[in-house]
Coordinates of C-alpha atoms in Angstrom, one line a residue:
X1 CA 147.4 80.2 129.9
X2 CA 144.9 77.3 131.2
X3 CA 141.5 78.1 132.0
X4 CA 140.3 78.2 135.4
X5 CA 136.9 76.5 135.9
X6 CA 134.9 78.4 138.5
X7 CA 132.2 77.0 141.2
X8 CA 129.5 79.5 141.7
X9 CA 132.3 82.4 140.6
X10 CA 135.1 81.4 142.6
X11 CA 137.5 78.6 142.9
X12 CA 135.8 75.9 144.8
X13 CA 137.3 75.6 148.5
X14 CA 137.5 71.9 150.2
X15 CA 138.1 71.3 154.0
X16 CA 140.0 68.4 154.3
X17 CA 139.4 67.4 158.3
X18 CA 140.4 64.9 160.4
X19 CA 142.0 64.1 163.8
X20 CA 146.0 63.9 164.4
X21 CA 147.5 61.1 162.4
X22 CA 144.3 60.8 159.9
X23 CA 146.8 61.1 157.1
X24 CA 145.7 64.8 156.3
X25 CA 149.5 65.8 155.4
X26 CA 149.7 62.7 153.2
X27 CA 146.5 63.8 151.3
X28 CA 147.8 67.2 151.2
X29 CA 151.2 66.2 149.4
X30 CA 149.5 64.1 147.0
X31 CA 147.1 67.0 146.0
X32 CA 150.2 69.3 145.9
X33 CA 152.0 66.6 143.4
X34 CA 149.2 66.8 141.2
X35 CA 149.3 70.6 140.7
X36 CA 146.5 71.4 143.2
X37 CA 146.5 74.4 145.6
X38 CA 146.4 72.7 149.2
X39 CA 147.2 74.6 152.3
X40 CA 147.9 72.9 155.7
X41 CA 146.8 74.8 158.7
X42 CA 149.6 73.3 160.7
X43 CA 152.2 74.8 158.1
X44 CA 150.2 78.1 158.3
X45 CA 150.5 78.1 162.1
X46 CA 154.6 77.2 162.0
X47 CA 154.9 80.2 159.8
X48 CA 153.0 82.7 161.8
X49 CA 154.9 81.6 165.0
X50 CA 158.5 81.8 163.3
X51 CA 160.8 84.2 165.2
X52 CA 159.9 87.7 164.5
X53 CA 156.4 87.2 163.8
X54 CA 153.6 89.1 165.8
X55 CA 152.0 85.9 166.6
X56 CA 154.9 84.5 168.5
X57 CA 155.1 87.4 170.5
X58 CA 151.8 87.3 171.2
X59 CA 152.2 83.9 172.4
X60 CA 155.2 84.8 174.6
X61 CA 153.4 87.8 176.2
X62 CA 150.6 85.1 177.3
X63 CA 152.7 82.1 178.5
X64 CA 155.8 83.8 179.2
X65 CA 159.4 83.6 177.9
X66 CA 159.5 79.8 178.7
X67 CA 157.5 79.6 175.8
X68 CA 160.5 80.0 173.9
X69 CA 163.4 77.7 173.0
X70 CA 166.9 78.6 173.2
X71 CA 167.0 79.5 169.8
X72 CA 164.1 81.7 170.0
X73 CA 161.5 79.8 168.2
X74 CA 158.0 78.7 169.6
X75 CA 158.9 75.6 172.0
X76 CA 155.6 73.7 171.3
X77 CA 156.4 71.1 173.6
X78 CA 156.4 73.6 176.5
X79 CA 153.3 75.1 175.5
X80 CA 151.6 71.5 174.8
X81 CA 152.3 70.8 178.5
X82 CA 150.2 74.0 179.7
X83 CA 147.3 73.9 177.2
X84 CA 146.4 70.2 177.2
X85 CA 146.4 70.1 181.0
X86 CA 144.6 73.4 181.7
X87 CA 141.1 74.1 179.8
X88 CA 141.5 77.9 180.4
X89 CA 145.1 78.1 178.7
X90 CA 143.8 76.3 175.9
X91 CA 140.9 78.7 175.3
X92 CA 143.7 81.3 175.7
X93 CA 145.8 79.8 173.1
X94 CA 142.7 79.3 170.5
X95 CA 141.6 82.9 171.0
X96 CA 145.0 84.3 170.2
X97 CA 145.9 81.9 167.5
X98 CA 142.9 81.1 165.4
X99 CA 142.2 84.3 164.2
X100 CA 145.6 84.9 162.3
X101 CA 145.8 81.5 161.1
X102 CA 142.2 81.8 159.4
X103 CA 143.4 85.2 158.0
X104 CA 146.3 83.4 156.3
X105 CA 144.4 80.6 155.3
X106 CA 141.9 82.6 153.6
X107 CA 144.6 84.8 152.3
X108 CA 146.1 82.1 150.6
X109 CA 142.8 80.6 149.1
X110 CA 142.0 84.0 147.8
X111 CA 145.2 83.9 146.0
X112 CA 144.8 80.6 144.2
X113 CA 144.3 80.5 140.7
X114 CA 143.4 76.5 140.3
X115 CA 139.8 75.0 139.9
X116 CA 139.8 73.8 143.7
X117 CA 141.6 75.3 146.8
X118 CA 142.2 72.5 149.4
X119 CA 142.6 73.2 153.3
X120 CA 143.6 70.7 155.7
X121 CA 142.3 71.5 159.2
X122 CA 143.2 69.5 162.4
X123 CA 140.1 70.5 164.3
X124 CA 137.2 71.3 162.0
X125 CA 134.5 73.5 163.5
X126 CA 131.4 74.7 161.9
X127 CA 132.5 78.5 161.9
X128 CA 135.4 77.5 159.3
X129 CA 133.1 77.0 156.8
X130 CA 132.2 80.8 156.8
X131 CA 135.5 82.1 158.1
X132 CA 137.3 80.0 155.0
X133 CA 134.0 80.4 152.4
X134 CA 134.4 76.8 152.3
X135 CA 132.0 74.9 150.0
X136 CA 132.7 71.2 151.2
X137 CA 134.6 69.2 153.9
X138 CA 135.9 66.1 153.5
X139 CA 136.9 63.7 156.1
X140 CA 140.4 62.1 155.8
X141 CA 140.8 58.7 157.6
X142 CA 143.2 56.2 157.5
X143 CA 143.6 52.6 158.8
X144 CA 146.8 51.4 161.0
X145 CA 147.3 49.0 158.2
X146 CA 147.1 52.1 155.6
X147 CA 149.4 54.2 157.7
X148 CA 152.1 51.4 157.9
X149 CA 151.8 51.0 154.2
X150 CA 152.3 54.4 153.7
X151 CA 155.3 54.6 155.8
X152 CA 156.9 51.4 154.5
X153 CA 155.8 52.3 151.1
X154 CA 154.4 48.8 150.3

């Protein structure tokens, strides 16, 4: 069994922040391939909104049955068409989803046993630092040339 180096008595927690398409998922994949705990907030969201999950039910209650696809999954395109055109709907979505997603990420971080736990957060806000007990925030950015190189495996 390997020795775990603790940071201030706990596993060091680092947020990976960046906008859409910044490369967070690529960094998460790399960190996982190196054996690190790396949690993706988008993955947690998808898990928590799977059919039969309470968060999906809450979204249907708030946004109607049209928020479900024919196969009973969350229709993300439909939801996006509402919340990205109506600031009040976006606030409602955030109020419904941010708490459960934060709790799931915190649960996963608390269960991690490595030296460092990473969490990719698409829209990093100051309150994430306290909610997730984060020690650091790293900004992830990639150039268009970098994205093309990764996509083409150049």
